[in-house]
Every structure is written in C-alpha cells, then in structure tokens.
Coordinates of C-alpha atoms and ligand atoms in Angstrom, one line a residue:
X1 CA -112.7 -61.3 28.9
X2 CA -110.3 -58.8 28.0
X3 CA -112.1 -55.0 28.3
X4 CA -111.4 -52.8 25.2
X5 CA -111.3 -49.2 26.0
X6 CA -110.8 -46.5 22.7
X7 CA -108.7 -44.1 22.3
X8 CA -109.2 -41.6 19.8
X9 CA -106.4 -40.4 19.5
X10 CA -102.4 -41.1 18.6
X11 CA -100.6 -40.5 22.4
X12 CA -97.6 -41.1 23.1
X13 CA -96.2 -45.2 24.1
X14 CA -95.8 -44.9 28.0
X15 CA -99.0 -44.5 28.4
X16 CA -100.3 -46.6 25.8
X17 CA -98.5 -49.6 27.1
X18 CA -99.7 -49.8 30.3
X19 CA -103.9 -49.7 29.5
X20 CA -102.6 -52.6 26.9
X21 CA -101.2 -54.2 29.5
X22 CA -104.5 -54.1 31.2
X23 CA -107.0 -54.0 28.2
X24 CA -107.5 -54.0 25.1
X25 CA -106.5 -51.0 22.5
X26 CA -108.3 -49.7 19.7
X27 CA -105.6 -46.9 19.1
X28 CA -106.9 -43.8 15.8
X29 CA -103.7 -44.1 14.5
X30 CA -103.1 -40.3 14.5
X31 CA -102.6 -37.3 16.4
X32 CA -103.2 -34.6 14.9
X33 CA -106.7 -35.8 12.5
X34 CA -109.4 -36.8 14.2
X35 CA -110.9 -40.1 14.9
X36 CA -113.9 -39.9 12.1
X37 CA -117.3 -40.4 13.2
X38 CA -118.2 -43.5 11.6
X39 CA -115.2 -45.7 12.6
X40 CA -115.5 -44.4 15.9
X41 CA -119.2 -45.9 15.9
X42 CA -117.6 -49.0 15.3
X43 CA -115.2 -48.9 17.3
X44 CA -117.4 -48.1 20.3
X45 CA -119.8 -50.7 19.6
X46 CA -118.4 -53.2 22.1
X47 CA -116.2 -50.9 24.4
X48 CA -115.5 -51.0 27.9
X49 CA -113.5 -47.1 27.8
X50 CA -113.1 -44.4 26.2
X51 CA -110.5 -41.9 25.7
X52 CA -111.8 -39.2 24.4
X53 CA -110.8 -36.0 23.0
X54 CA -113.4 -32.2 22.4
X55 CA -113.8 -33.1 18.9
X56 CA -115.8 -36.1 20.1
X57 CA -118.9 -36.2 20.4
X58 CA -120.5 -38.0 23.0
X59 CA -124.0 -38.2 22.3
X60 CA -127.5 -40.6 22.7
X61 CA -126.2 -42.4 18.8
X62 CA -122.9 -42.8 20.5
X63 CA -124.4 -44.2 24.0
X64 CA -126.8 -46.4 21.6
X65 CA -124.0 -47.7 20.2
X66 CA -121.4 -48.2 22.9
X67 CA -123.5 -51.2 25.1
X68 CA -120.8 -52.2 27.6
X69 CA -119.9 -48.8 27.9
X70 CA -118.8 -48.3 31.4
X71 CA -116.3 -45.0 32.0
X72 CA -115.8 -42.1 29.1
X73 CA -112.4 -40.6 30.4
X74 CA -112.3 -36.7 28.3
X75 CA -109.0 -35.8 27.8
X76 CA -110.2 -31.8 28.9
X77 CA -111.1 -30.3 32.1
X78 CA -114.3 -29.1 30.2
X79 CA -117.4 -32.1 29.0
X80 CA -119.5 -29.2 26.5
X81 CA -118.9 -31.8 23.5
X82 CA -120.7 -34.9 26.2
X83 CA -124.2 -35.6 26.9
X84 CA -124.1 -35.7 31.1
X85 CA -128.3 -36.4 31.2
X86 CA -127.9 -40.0 28.3
X87 CA -124.1 -41.4 30.5
X88 CA -126.4 -40.2 33.5
X89 CA -129.5 -43.1 32.1
X90 CA -126.3 -45.9 30.0
X91 CA -125.0 -45.8 33.7
X92 CA -121.5 -44.7 32.1
X93 CA -118.9 -42.0 34.1
X94 CA -117.7 -39.7 32.7
X95 CA -113.8 -38.2 34.2
X96 CA -112.6 -35.1 33.1
X97 CA -108.9 -33.9 33.8
X98 CA -109.5 -30.3 35.8
X99 CA -106.3 -28.4 37.9
X100 CA -104.0 -30.2 36.4
X101 CA -103.5 -27.8 33.7
X102 CA -105.0 -24.8 34.6
X103 CA -101.2 -23.0 35.2
X104 CA -100.2 -23.6 32.2
X105 CA -104.5 -21.9 30.5
X106 CA -103.8 -19.3 32.5
X107 CA -100.3 -18.6 31.7
X108 CA -101.7 -18.8 28.1
X109 CA -105.1 -16.3 29.3
X110 CA -102.4 -14.3 30.8
X111 CA -100.2 -14.6 27.0
X112 CA -103.7 -12.6 24.9
X113 CA -103.6 -10.5 27.7
X114 CA -100.1 -8.4 26.8
X115 CA -100.6 -9.8 23.0
X116 CA -103.4 -7.6 22.8
X117 CA -102.8 -4.9 24.8
X118 CA -99.9 -4.2 23.5
X119 CA -100.6 -5.2 19.8
X120 CA -97.7 -7.9 19.3
X121 CA -99.5 -9.1 16.3
X122 CA -100.0 -6.1 14.0
X123 CA -96.8 -5.4 15.3
X124 CA -95.2 -8.6 14.5
X125 CA -97.4 -8.4 10.8
X126 CA -96.0 -4.7 9.8
X127 CA -92.4 -6.3 9.7
X128 CA -92.3 -9.2 8.0
X129 CA -94.0 -7.2 5.6
X130 CA -91.3 -4.4 5.5
X131 CA -93.4 -2.1 6.5
X132 CA -91.6 -1.0 9.7
X133 CA -89.9 3.0 8.6
X134 CA -88.6 3.4 12.0
X135 CA -90.0 5.6 15.5
X136 CA -92.1 7.3 16.0
X137 CA -93.9 8.3 19.6
X138 CA -96.8 6.8 19.4
X139 CA -96.7 3.9 17.1
X140 CA -97.7 1.3 17.6
X141 CA -99.0 2.2 20.7
X142 CA -101.1 0.4 22.7
X143 CA -101.7 -0.4 26.0
X144 CA -100.9 -0.9 29.7
X145 CA -102.5 -3.1 31.8
X146 CA -101.1 -2.4 34.3
X147 CA -103.2 -0.7 37.7
X148 CA -105.8 -1.0 35.6
X149 CA -109.7 -3.3 36.1
X150 CA -109.3 -6.9 34.8
X151 CA -112.6 -8.7 35.2
X152 CA -113.2 -12.6 34.8
X153 CA -116.5 -13.9 33.8
X154 CA -116.3 -17.6 35.8
X155 CA -113.8 -17.3 38.8
X156 CA -112.8 -20.9 39.1
X157 CA -109.1 -22.6 39.3
X158 CA -108.7 -21.1 35.7
X159 CA -109.9 -17.9 36.8
X160 CA -107.7 -17.0 40.3
X161 CA -104.6 -18.6 38.8
X162 CA -104.8 -16.3 36.2
X163 CA -105.7 -14.0 38.6
X164 CA -102.6 -14.1 40.4
X165 CA -100.2 -13.6 38.3
X166 CA -102.1 -10.0 37.8
X167 CA -100.1 -10.2 41.8
X168 CA -97.6 -7.1 40.5
X169 CA -99.7 -5.2 38.2
X170 CA -100.9 -3.5 41.0
X171 CA -104.7 -4.1 39.3
X172 CA -108.4 -3.9 40.0
X173 CA -110.1 -7.6 39.8
X174 CA -113.5 -8.2 40.5
X175 CA -115.7 -11.4 38.7
X176 CA -118.9 -13.2 37.7
X177 CA -120.0 -16.8 39.2
X178 CA -123.7 -17.3 40.2
X179 CA -121.6 -18.0 43.8
X180 CA -118.6 -16.1 45.5
X181 CA -115.3 -18.4 45.1
X182 CA -113.9 -19.5 46.8
X183 CA -110.2 -18.2 45.5
X184 CA -112.1 -14.5 45.7
X185 CA -110.4 -12.8 49.6
X186 CA -107.1 -14.1 49.2
X187 CA -106.7 -12.8 45.9
X188 CA -109.1 -9.3 46.7
X189 CA -111.4 -9.7 44.2
X190 CA -115.0 -8.3 44.8
X191 CA -118.2 -10.5 43.0
X192 CA -120.4 -8.5 40.6
X193 CA -123.0 -8.2 38.7
X194 CA -122.5 -9.6 34.1
X195 CA -123.6 -5.8 33.5
X196 CA -121.0 -4.1 36.4
X197 CA -118.4 -6.5 34.9
X198 CA -118.7 -5.2 31.1
X199 CA -119.8 -0.9 31.9
X200 CA -116.3 -1.1 34.7
X201 CA -114.4 -3.5 33.1
X202 CA -110.5 -2.9 31.2
X203 CA -109.6 -6.4 30.8
X204 CA -113.1 -9.1 30.5
X205 CA -111.1 -13.2 29.9
X206 CA -114.1 -15.6 29.6
X207 CA -112.4 -18.6 31.2
X208 CA -116.4 -20.4 31.6
X209 CA -117.8 -24.3 30.9
X210 CA -119.7 -24.1 28.4
X211 CA -123.4 -24.4 29.4
X212 CA -127.4 -23.7 28.3
X213 CA -126.6 -20.8 30.8
X214 CA -123.4 -19.1 29.7
X215 CA -123.4 -19.8 25.4
X216 CA -123.4 -17.7 23.4
X217 CA -124.1 -14.9 27.1
X218 CA -120.9 -12.5 24.6
X219 CA -123.5 -11.3 22.2
X220 CA -124.2 -7.4 20.9
X221 CA -125.7 -6.3 23.7
X222 CA -122.6 -7.9 26.3
X223 CA -120.4 -5.7 24.2
X224 CA -122.2 -2.7 23.6
X225 CA -122.0 -2.3 27.8
X226 CA -117.8 -2.4 27.5
X227 CA -115.9 0.7 27.9
X228 CA -114.0 1.7 23.9
X229 CA -110.9 0.8 25.5
X230 CA -112.1 -2.8 27.2
X231 CA -110.4 -5.8 25.8
X232 CA -112.1 -9.4 25.2
X233 CA -109.9 -12.1 26.1
X234 CA -111.4 -15.7 25.1
X235 CA -109.8 -18.9 27.0
X236 CA -113.5 -20.9 27.9
X237 CA -114.9 -21.8 24.1
X238 CA -115.5 -20.5 20.9
X239 CA -119.9 -20.9 21.5
X240 CA -119.8 -18.3 25.0
X241 CA -119.6 -15.5 22.0
X242 CA -121.8 -14.6 19.6
X243 CA -118.7 -14.0 17.1
X244 CA -120.7 -11.6 14.1
X245 CA -121.5 -9.6 17.5
X246 CA -118.1 -9.7 18.2
X247 CA -117.2 -8.5 14.9
X248 CA -119.3 -5.9 14.5
X249 CA -118.4 -4.3 18.5
X250 CA -114.5 -5.1 17.3
X251 CA -114.6 -3.3 14.3
X252 CA -116.8 -0.2 15.1
X253 CA -115.0 0.5 17.8
X254 CA -117.7 -0.6 20.2
X255 CA -114.2 -2.7 21.6
X256 CA -111.3 -1.9 21.3
X257 CA -109.2 -5.4 20.9
X258 CA -110.5 -8.9 21.3
X259 CA -107.4 -12.2 22.0
X260 CA -109.7 -15.6 21.5
X261 CA -107.5 -18.9 22.0
X262 CA -111.6 -20.9 21.3
X263 CA -113.7 -20.2 18.5
X264 CA -117.7 -21.6 18.2
X265 CA -116.2 -24.4 14.8
X266 CA -112.8 -25.6 14.8
X267 CA -111.5 -26.0 13.5
X268 CA -111.3 -22.4 11.5
X269 CA -110.2 -21.4 7.9
X270 CA -108.0 -18.8 6.3
X271 CA -112.0 -17.3 5.6
X272 CA -113.5 -17.1 8.2
X273 CA -114.6 -12.9 9.0
X274 CA -111.9 -11.9 11.7
X275 CA -108.4 -13.1 9.8
X276 CA -106.9 -10.7 8.8
X277 CA -108.5 -7.6 11.1
X278 CA -105.7 -5.8 13.1
X279 CA -107.0 -6.0 16.3
X280 CA -107.5 -9.6 16.6
X281 CA -105.7 -12.3 18.4
X282 CA -106.2 -15.5 17.3
X283 CA -104.6 -18.8 18.9
X284 CA -105.5 -22.7 17.8
X285 CA -107.0 -23.4 21.1
X286 CA -104.2 -24.6 22.9
X287 CA -104.2 -23.0 26.2
X288 CA -103.3 -26.2 28.1
X289 CA -100.7 -27.4 25.2
X290 CA -98.2 -27.4 27.1
X291 CA -96.4 -31.1 26.5
X292 CA -95.9 -31.4 30.5
X293 CA -99.1 -30.3 30.7
X294 CA -100.6 -33.1 28.2
X295 CA -98.2 -35.6 29.3
X296 CA -100.5 -35.0 32.7
X297 CA -104.0 -34.8 31.7
X298 CA -103.2 -38.6 29.1
X299 CA -102.3 -39.9 32.8
X300 CA -105.1 -38.9 34.1
X301 CA -108.0 -40.0 31.4
X302 CA -105.1 -43.3 31.5
X303 CA -105.4 -43.6 35.6
X304 CA -109.1 -43.3 35.3
X305 CA -110.4 -45.4 32.8
X306 CA -107.4 -48.2 34.3
X307 CA -109.2 -46.6 38.3
X308 CA -113.0 -47.6 36.4
X309 CA -112.4 -50.9 34.9
X310 CA -110.4 -52.2 37.7
X311 CA -113.8 -51.4 40.1
X312 CA -112.1 -48.3 41.3
X313 CA -113.6 -44.8 42.4
X314 CA -112.4 -42.7 39.1
X315 CA -109.5 -40.0 40.8
X316 CA -112.3 -37.0 38.5
X317 CA -115.7 -38.2 37.5
X318 CA -118.0 -35.5 36.4
X319 CA -120.5 -33.6 39.0
Ligands
NAP401 P1 -113.5 -24.4 36.3 O1 -112.8 -25.0 38.4 O2 -115.0 -26.0 36.9 O3 -114.8 -23.3 36.9 C1 -115.1 -22.9 35.9 C2 -115.8 -21.6 36.8 O4 -117.5 -21.0 35.8 C3 -116.9 -21.2 38.3 O5 -115.8 -20.1 39.5 C4 -117.6 -21.3 38.3 O6 -118.8 -20.7 39.1 C5 -118.4 -20.6 36.9 N1 -119.4 -20.3 36.5 C6 -120.1 -21.5 35.6 N2 -121.1 -21.8 35.2 C7 -121.4 -20.1 35.2 C8 -122.7 -19.0 34.5 N3 -123.7 -19.3 34.5 N4 -122.3 -17.6 35.1 C9 -121.1 -17.6 36.0 N5 -119.9 -18.4 35.7 C10 -120.6 -19.5 36.3 O7 -113.4 -24.4 35.5 P2 -112.2 -24.4 35.5 O8 -110.9 -25.3 35.5 O9 -111.5 -23.0 35.1 O10 -112.0 -24.2 33.5 C11 -113.4 -23.6 33.1 C12 -113.3 -23.9 31.1 O11 -112.4 -23.0 30.7 C13 -113.3 -25.0 31.5 O12 -115.2 -25.4 31.4 C14 -113.1 -25.3 30.0 O13 -114.4 -24.4 28.6 C15 -112.3 -23.8 29.5 N6 -110.5 -24.6 29.4 C16 -110.4 -24.0 27.9 C17 -108.9 -24.2 28.4 C18 -108.8 -23.4 26.2 O14 -108.2 -24.9 25.7 N7 -109.3 -22.8 25.9 C19 -108.1 -25.7 28.6 C20 -108.9 -25.8 29.7 C21 -110.9 -25.5 30.0 P3 -119.8 -21.4 39.4 O15 -120.2 -22.0 39.8 O16 -120.4 -20.2 41.4 O17 -120.9 -20.2 39.5

C-alpha cells in the first residue's frame, strides 16, 4: 500500500514532487496560515509520516490519533512543540533540521545586536515620522559593540557561529552551558555561571533550546542581575523569558534594551505590551528565514521522511 505523508504548510513543487513520486501526499495549501488542528488530526489518522512546523503541537492527542505514524520531520532545529516521551512510547522517530540553519540564524542574531546597539529602529521611526530636526552631538547616540563583553546563554552551533562573527570586534566572550562547549577553545570563550554571565555581559544572547530547565530562565531576578547598560537579545524561544519582567526591566532602566526574534505566544498582535517601546527591537521569528536556508531545511525534512519510510536511517534524528 502506498504510504501517506502529511505536509502541514505549502512547500515548493521541487520538494513536494520528490515526495509525490514515492508516496501519497496531503499538503495543506497555505504557506501562511497553519493547518487547522481538527484537519491535522483528521489527516494524520492514516499517515505514515508528517512534516510539521513549530505551529503544530505534536502531543499525546496526536500520537493517540496517528496509529500508522513512523516519523515526524520537524522543520526547525528546536523541537519544543513535540512530546518526545510520547514519541518514544509510540515508536515514532522525530527528526529536526540542525546545522543547515546555523549561519543564517547567527546572522540574524548579529543583526539584532547591532540594531539594538545603534538604535536603528528608533532612529528610522523618527525619520519616517518627520521628526528629524537635524544633526546634534548626541542625537540617537547608541552604544558600541567593539571591545565589549558578550555573554552567550547556549554556546551550541548558533551561539558559536554568532561568537565567530565577533572576530574583529575585539570583544571578550563568555558563555553559560551545562558543560564546556566544544567550540570554546577556538573562540577563546570562557565558561561562567549563569549569574556571572548576567553580571558581566554588555550584551546577553539567549541561543539555548527551550526545555523545562531553561523555560522562563530570564525573569525579574535575572534581569535584576544584569548591568543597566546591557542589551538582551533572544533568538531562542519566547518562553525563555517572563515577558512582563522584561518589559519592566527595560521600562525602569534596569537594562538598556532588548532585541527579540521570538515571543511567548506567536504571532503577537499590535496590542502586545512591547509594541511601540523605543528600546525594543522586535522581529517576527525570522531567524532562519533566508530562501537558501529554508530550501535546505525543507530538503532535509524530505530526505528524513524518505529515508525512514524506505527503511533507512534518518539523517538528523533528535536524540
Ligand atoms: P545546539 O547546537 O544544540 O546548542 C544548544 C546549546 O544550548 C548547547 O551548547 C547546550 O549546551 C546549551 N544548553 C542546553 N540546555 C542548557 C541549559 N539548561 N542551560 C544552559 N545551556 C544549555 O542548538 P542550536 O542549533 O545552536 O539551536 C539553539 C536553539 O536556537 C534551538 O533549540 C532553537 O530553540 C533556537 N533557534 C531559533 C531560531 C529562530 O528562528 N529564532 C532558529 C534556529 C534555532 P549543554 O548541553 O552543554 O548545556
């Protein structure tokens, strides 16, 4: 019997056709809107494989419904949308897309850091509002990255690619992981405690996975330990941060600014409390969004599904 694959967003024909050649494919025909939950559960009932996005909850209810499922291929390196215990109980292989998105996401993190340091969004808003009255010595004066201490929470692939980009900026690099990073020696980066990271850094980058241990790690107490001139950058996940505490920290000047690609509950609306704040740089979760990288991520998902359904080892199985 032909095996069935569910693809929860529209993908390019060049990728879709590779699946269609071998399998029966249901593809949700929208690139923008997520597949409604009810329809996802209906389609997954008799599916052998699924290509999912962060917007799909791959949870107990889904595994209960999907009796034939052999592999879930998640279009992301993070897999906090997936219940790994239930996957194991149900003998379903989970794959992700590590490494192919590393450089692109590190570039976005770097963009956020420079944008925040040099008040780019605030300056652009002023100009577009017609409020630019002319040059003055401290007009829109920001802060330098050159020579500063950069603290990385989660010195994995992306954290290290970000740190590599600091070559030429003469920065001191410190990081906090649970264990020593294999990248640390090359980067001359020093492992410190979480509190030391907060206390010493001029820029703190969160690039860790979202787990029970890291959820809401950046709270009132954490922001309280940071320097008043520090910038907080998050490309990890929104739920690393207690957003009300971050808002208060930025508003009261406990820290200087924040630059965020991710939010606790996405997408956010224009009523979100962060919207309009001058010292907040906000992006709609575009960390890995270059065309080439998205192509590579989708291709890796296709290859993982094909391998598993053809009885071979997946290329990037989540441990
Ligand atoms: P990775 O190579 O697995 O690196 C993760 C790092 O986090 C490791 O160095 C790990 O070190 C550290 N870590 C894990 N748990 C920790 C904890 N409890 N405390 C401190 N450090 C911890 O992953 P990656 O490819 O760099 O991706 C990292 C995350 O970035 C992803 O999980 C995803 O959430 C996020 N991401 C976001 C975007 C975006 O679009 N914004 C794009 C890609 C990825 P130890 O194991 O030694 O602790």
